C-alpha positions as a LaTeX table, in Angstrom:
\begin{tabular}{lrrr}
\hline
Residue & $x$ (\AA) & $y$ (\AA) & $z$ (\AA) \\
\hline
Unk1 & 15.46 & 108.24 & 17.82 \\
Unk2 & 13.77 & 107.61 & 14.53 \\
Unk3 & 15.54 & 105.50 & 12.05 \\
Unk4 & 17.04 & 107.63 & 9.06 \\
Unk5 & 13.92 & 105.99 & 6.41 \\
Unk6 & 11.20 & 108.09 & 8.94 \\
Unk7 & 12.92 & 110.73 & 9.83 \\
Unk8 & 14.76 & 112.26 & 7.25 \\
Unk9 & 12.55 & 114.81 & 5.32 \\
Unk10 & 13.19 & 113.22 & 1.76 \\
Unk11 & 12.98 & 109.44 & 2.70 \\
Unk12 & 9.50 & 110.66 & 4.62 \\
Unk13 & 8.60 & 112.27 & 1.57 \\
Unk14 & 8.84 & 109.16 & $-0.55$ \\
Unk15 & 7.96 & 106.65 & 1.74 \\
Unk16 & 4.71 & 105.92 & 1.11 \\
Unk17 & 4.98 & 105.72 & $-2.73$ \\
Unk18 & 8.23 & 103.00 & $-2.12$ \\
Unk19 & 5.41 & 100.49 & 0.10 \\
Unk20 & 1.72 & 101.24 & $-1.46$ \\
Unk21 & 0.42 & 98.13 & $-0.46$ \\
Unk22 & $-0.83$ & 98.11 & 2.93 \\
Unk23 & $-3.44$ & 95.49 & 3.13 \\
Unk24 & $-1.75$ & 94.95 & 6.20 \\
Unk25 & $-3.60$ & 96.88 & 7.73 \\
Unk26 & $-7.23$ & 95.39 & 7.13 \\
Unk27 & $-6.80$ & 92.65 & 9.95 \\
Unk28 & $-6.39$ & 96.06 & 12.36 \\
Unk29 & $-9.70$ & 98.00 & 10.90 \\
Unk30 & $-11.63$ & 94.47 & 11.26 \\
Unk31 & $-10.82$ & 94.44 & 14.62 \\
Unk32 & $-11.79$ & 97.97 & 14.86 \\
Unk33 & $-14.84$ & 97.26 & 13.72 \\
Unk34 & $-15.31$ & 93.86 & 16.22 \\
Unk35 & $-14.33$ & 96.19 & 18.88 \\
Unk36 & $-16.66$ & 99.04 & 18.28 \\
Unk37 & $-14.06$ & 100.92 & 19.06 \\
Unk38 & $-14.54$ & 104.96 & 18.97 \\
Unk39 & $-10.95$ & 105.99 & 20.34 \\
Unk40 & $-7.85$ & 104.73 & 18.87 \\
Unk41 & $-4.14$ & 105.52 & 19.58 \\
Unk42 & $-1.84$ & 104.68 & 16.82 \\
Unk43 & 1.41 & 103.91 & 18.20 \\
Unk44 & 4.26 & 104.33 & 15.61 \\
Unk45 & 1.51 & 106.21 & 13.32 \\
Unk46 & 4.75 & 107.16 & 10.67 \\
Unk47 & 3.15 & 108.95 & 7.79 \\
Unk48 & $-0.67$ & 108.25 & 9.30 \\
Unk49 & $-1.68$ & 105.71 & 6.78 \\
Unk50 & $-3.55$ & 103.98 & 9.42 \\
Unk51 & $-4.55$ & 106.51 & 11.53 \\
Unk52 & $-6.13$ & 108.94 & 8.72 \\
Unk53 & $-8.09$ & 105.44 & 7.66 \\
Unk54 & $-9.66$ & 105.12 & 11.00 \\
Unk55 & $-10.55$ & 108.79 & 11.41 \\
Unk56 & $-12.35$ & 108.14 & 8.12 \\
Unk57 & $-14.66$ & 105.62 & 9.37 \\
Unk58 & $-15.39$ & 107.85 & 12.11 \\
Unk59 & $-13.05$ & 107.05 & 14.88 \\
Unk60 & $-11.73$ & 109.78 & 17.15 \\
Unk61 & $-7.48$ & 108.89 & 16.69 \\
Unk62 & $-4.38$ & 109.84 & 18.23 \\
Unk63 & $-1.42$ & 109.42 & 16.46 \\
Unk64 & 2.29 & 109.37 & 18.37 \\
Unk65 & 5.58 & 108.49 & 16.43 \\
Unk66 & 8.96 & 110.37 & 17.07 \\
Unk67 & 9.60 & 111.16 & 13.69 \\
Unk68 & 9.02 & 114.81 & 12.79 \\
Unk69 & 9.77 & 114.40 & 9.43 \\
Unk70 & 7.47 & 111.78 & 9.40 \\
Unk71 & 4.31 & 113.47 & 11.24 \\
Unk72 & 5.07 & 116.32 & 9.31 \\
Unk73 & 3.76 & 114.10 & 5.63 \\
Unk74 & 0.90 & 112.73 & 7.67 \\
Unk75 & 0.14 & 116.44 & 8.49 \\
Unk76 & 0.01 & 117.36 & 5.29 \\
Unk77 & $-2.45$ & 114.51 & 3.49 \\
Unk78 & $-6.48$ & 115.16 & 3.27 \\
Unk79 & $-8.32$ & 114.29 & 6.29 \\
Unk80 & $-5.29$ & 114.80 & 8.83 \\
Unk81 & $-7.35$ & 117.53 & 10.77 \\
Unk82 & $-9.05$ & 114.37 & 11.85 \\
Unk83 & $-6.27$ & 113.18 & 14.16 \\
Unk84 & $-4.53$ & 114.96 & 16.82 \\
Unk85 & $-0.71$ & 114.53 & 15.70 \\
Unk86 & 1.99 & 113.77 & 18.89 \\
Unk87 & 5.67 & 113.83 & 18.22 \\
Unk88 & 7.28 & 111.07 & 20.48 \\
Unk89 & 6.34 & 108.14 & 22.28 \\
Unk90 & 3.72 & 106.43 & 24.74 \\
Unk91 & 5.49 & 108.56 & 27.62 \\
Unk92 & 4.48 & 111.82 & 25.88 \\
Unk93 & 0.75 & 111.19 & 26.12 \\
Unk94 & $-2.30$ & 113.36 & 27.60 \\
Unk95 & $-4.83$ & 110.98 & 29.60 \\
Unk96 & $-7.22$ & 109.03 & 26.37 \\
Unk97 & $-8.72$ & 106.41 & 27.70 \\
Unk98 & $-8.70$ & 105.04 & 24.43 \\
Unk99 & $-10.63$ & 101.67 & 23.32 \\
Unk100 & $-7.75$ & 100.20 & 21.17 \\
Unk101 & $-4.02$ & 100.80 & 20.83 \\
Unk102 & $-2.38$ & 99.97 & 17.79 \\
Unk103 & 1.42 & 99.13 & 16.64 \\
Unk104 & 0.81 & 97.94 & 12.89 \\
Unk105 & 3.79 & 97.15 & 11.14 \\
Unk106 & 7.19 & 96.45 & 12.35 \\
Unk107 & 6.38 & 99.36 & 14.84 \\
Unk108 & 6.79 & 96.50 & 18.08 \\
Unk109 & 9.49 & 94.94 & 16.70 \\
Unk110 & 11.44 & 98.27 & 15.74 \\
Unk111 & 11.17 & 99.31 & 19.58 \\
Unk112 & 14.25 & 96.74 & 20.30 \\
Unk113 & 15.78 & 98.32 & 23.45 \\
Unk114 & 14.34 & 96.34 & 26.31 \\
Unk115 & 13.86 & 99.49 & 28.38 \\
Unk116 & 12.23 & 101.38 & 25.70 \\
Unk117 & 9.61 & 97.87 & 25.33 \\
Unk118 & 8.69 & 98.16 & 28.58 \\
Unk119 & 7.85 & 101.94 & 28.41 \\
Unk120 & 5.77 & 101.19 & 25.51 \\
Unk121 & 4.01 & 98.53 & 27.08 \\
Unk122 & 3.42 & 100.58 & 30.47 \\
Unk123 & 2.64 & 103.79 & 28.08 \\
Unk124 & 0.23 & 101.99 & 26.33 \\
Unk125 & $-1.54$ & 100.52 & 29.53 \\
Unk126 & $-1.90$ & 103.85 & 30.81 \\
Unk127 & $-3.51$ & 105.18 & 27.81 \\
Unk128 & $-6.39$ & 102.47 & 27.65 \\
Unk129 & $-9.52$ & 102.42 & 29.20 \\
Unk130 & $-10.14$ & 99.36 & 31.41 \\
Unk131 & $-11.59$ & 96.94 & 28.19 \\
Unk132 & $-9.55$ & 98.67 & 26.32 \\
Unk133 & $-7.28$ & 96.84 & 23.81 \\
Unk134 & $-3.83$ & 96.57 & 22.72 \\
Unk135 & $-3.05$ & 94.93 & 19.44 \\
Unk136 & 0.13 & 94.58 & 17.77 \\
Unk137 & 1.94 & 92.29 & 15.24 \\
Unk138 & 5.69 & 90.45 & 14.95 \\
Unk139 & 7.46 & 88.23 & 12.84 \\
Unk140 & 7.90 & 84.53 & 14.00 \\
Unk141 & 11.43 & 83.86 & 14.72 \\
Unk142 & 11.59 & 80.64 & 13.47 \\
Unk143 & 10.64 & 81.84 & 9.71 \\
Unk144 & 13.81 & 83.79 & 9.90 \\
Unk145 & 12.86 & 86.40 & 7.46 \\
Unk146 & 15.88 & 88.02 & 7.90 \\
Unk147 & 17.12 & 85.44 & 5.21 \\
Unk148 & 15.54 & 86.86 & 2.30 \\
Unk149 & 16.87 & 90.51 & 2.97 \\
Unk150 & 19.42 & 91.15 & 0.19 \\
Unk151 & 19.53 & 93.17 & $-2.80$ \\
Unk152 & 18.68 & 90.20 & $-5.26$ \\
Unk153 & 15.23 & 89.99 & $-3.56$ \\
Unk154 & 14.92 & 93.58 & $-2.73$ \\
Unk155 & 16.13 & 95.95 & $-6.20$ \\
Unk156 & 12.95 & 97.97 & $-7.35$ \\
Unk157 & 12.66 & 101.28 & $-9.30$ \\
Unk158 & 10.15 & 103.05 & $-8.50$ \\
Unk159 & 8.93 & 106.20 & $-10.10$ \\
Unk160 & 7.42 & 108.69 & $-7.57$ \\
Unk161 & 5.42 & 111.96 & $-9.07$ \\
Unk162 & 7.28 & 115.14 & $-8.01$ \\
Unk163 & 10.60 & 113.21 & $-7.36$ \\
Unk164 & 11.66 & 110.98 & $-10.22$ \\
Unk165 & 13.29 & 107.87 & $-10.33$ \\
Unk166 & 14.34 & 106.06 & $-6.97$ \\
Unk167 & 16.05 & 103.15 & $-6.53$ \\
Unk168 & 15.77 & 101.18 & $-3.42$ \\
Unk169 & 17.35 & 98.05 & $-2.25$ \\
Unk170 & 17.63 & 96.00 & 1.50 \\
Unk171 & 20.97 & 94.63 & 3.16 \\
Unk172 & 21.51 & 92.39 & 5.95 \\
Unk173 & 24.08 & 94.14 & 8.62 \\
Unk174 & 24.50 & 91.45 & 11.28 \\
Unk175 & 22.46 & 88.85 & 12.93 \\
Unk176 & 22.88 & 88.67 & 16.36 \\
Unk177 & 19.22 & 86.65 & 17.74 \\
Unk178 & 16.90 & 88.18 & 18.64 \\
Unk179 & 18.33 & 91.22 & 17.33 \\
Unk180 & 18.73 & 91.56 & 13.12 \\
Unk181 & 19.98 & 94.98 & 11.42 \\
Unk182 & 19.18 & 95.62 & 8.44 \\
Unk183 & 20.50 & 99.07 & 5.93 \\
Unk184 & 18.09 & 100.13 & 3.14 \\
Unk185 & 19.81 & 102.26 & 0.48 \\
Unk186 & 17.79 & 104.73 & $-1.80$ \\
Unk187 & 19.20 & 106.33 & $-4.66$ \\
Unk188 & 17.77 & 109.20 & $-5.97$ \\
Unk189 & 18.00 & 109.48 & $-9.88$ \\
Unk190 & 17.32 & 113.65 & $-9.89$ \\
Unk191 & 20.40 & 114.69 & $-8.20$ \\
Unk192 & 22.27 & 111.60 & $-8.13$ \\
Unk193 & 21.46 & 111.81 & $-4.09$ \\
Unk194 & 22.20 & 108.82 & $-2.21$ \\
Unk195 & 21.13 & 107.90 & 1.18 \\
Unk196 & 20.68 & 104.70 & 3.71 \\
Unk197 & 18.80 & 103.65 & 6.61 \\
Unk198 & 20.20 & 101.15 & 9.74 \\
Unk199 & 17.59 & 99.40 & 11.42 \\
Unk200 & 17.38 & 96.92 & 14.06 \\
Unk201 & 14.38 & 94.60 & 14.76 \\
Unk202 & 13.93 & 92.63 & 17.86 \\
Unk203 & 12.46 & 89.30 & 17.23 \\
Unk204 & 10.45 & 87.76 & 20.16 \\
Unk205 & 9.41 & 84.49 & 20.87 \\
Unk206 & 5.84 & 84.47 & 20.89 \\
Unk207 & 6.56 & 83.19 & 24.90 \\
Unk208 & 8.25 & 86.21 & 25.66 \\
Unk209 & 5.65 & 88.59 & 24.06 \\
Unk210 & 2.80 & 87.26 & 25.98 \\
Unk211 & 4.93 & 87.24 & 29.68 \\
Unk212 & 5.96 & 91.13 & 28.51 \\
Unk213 & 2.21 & 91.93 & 28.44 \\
Unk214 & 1.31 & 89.96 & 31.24 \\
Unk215 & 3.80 & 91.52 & 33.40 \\
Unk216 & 2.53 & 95.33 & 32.37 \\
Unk217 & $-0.99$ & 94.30 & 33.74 \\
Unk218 & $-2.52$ & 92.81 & 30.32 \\
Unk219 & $-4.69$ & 89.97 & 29.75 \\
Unk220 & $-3.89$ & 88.03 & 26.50 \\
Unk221 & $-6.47$ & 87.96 & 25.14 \\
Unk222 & $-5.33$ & 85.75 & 21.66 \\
Unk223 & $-2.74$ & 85.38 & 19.50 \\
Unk224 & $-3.88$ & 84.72 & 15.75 \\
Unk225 & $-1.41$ & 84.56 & 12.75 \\
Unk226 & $-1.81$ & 87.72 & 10.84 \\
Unk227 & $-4.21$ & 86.73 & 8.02 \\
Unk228 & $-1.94$ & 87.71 & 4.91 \\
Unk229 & 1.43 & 86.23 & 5.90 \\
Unk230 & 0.09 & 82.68 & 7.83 \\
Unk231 & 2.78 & 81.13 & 10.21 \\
Unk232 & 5.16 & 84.23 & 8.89 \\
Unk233 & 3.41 & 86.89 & 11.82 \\
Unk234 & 1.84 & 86.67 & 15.44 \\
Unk235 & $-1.04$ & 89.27 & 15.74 \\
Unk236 & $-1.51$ & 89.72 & 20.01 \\
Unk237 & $-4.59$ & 90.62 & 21.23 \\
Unk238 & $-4.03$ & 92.05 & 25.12 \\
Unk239 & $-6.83$ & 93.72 & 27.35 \\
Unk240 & $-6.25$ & 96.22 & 30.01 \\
Unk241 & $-8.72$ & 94.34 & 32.52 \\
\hline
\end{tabular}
């Protein structure tokens, strides 16, 4: 199930205007590009940020996430005719092939139940070519970001075009290693609607990552530190051999 901030039709609708800045996702297109890549699956797509970026540069994209609500903005944005939309996970795939798979984000880390992990992992296996990469990113555990997820850090007012005034803010719920919840609250000043989001994030240990992949039939191929947030993020670069 998708947490409440993807797949609720009004947090969907705003989510993209609440995080604009995605230059998170230029370490994934410059791999792209070092790839020469021509089929992508976006795993986790959301509202197709990504994805509609790499059907733009000419890539032929899949995008999977189990969040109508979600699928249902990246539907509607210019350029989404590009990408064939799938509502659900790596077990709901046709046969691809694809050159790279993609979990950008906190997409890896949000899929926290062990069995669900190893579905993605074997999903995402299936859907490469042999070459093919997978290429993901997660939080090292010993920064313990989790720390600076309160209000005080957090409060922002955003105004969003169409939808007024929203307030947003992050709580910590309970730590409980490797597992962290979190509850995001969003206030909407229109119609005084209020709503919040649990989510849990499974931190791994860059150890446990790489035996994951190399148990699903991956080769590791690297694991840089994501080029924004230095010693904050692993990036893992796996090859279906």
């Amino acid at each position: 199930m998708a947490d409440e901030c993807y797949g609720h039709p009004r947090l969907a609708a705003v989510y993209d205007a609440l995080d604009p800045d995605r230059g998170d996702l230029d370490p994934y297109l410059r791999l792209a590009e070092e790839f020469e890549v021509r089929r992508v699956l976006d795993i986790g797509c959301g509202t197709g940020v990504f994805a509609l970026l790499l059907a733009e540069r000419g890539a032929e994209v899949v995008g999977v996430d189990p969040a109508r609500a979600s699928l249902d903005v990246a539907r509607g944005k210019p350029g989404a005719e590009r990408v064939a939309w799938i509502c659900g996970d790596t077990t709901a795939l046709p046969p691809l092939r694809a050159d790279l798979a993609t979990m950008t984000g906190n997409v890896a880390q949000a899929i926290a139940d062990p069995q669900a992990w190893r579905a993605a992992l074997r999903g995402a296996y299936d859907a490469l070519r042999p070459g093919g990469h997978l290429v993901f990113e997660t939080r090292v555990p010993g920064r313990r970001a989790w720390e600076e997820w309160n209000r005080e850090s957090s409060y922002r007012v955003t105004e969003i075009p169409g939808t007024g005034t929203v307030e947003s803010w992050v709580e910590l719920v309970e730590v409980r290693e490797p597992l962290v919840t979190f509850r995001w609250t969003y206030a909407f000043a229109a119609d005084g609607l209020v709503l919040t989001s649990d989510s849990t994030l499974r931190f791994r240990e860059r150890r446990e990552a790489e035996a994951d992949l190399t148990a699903h039939g991956f080769v590791v191929e690297d694991v840089r530190e994501a080029p924004d947030r230095p010693g904050r993020e692993y990036v893992f670069i796996a090859r279906r051999p």
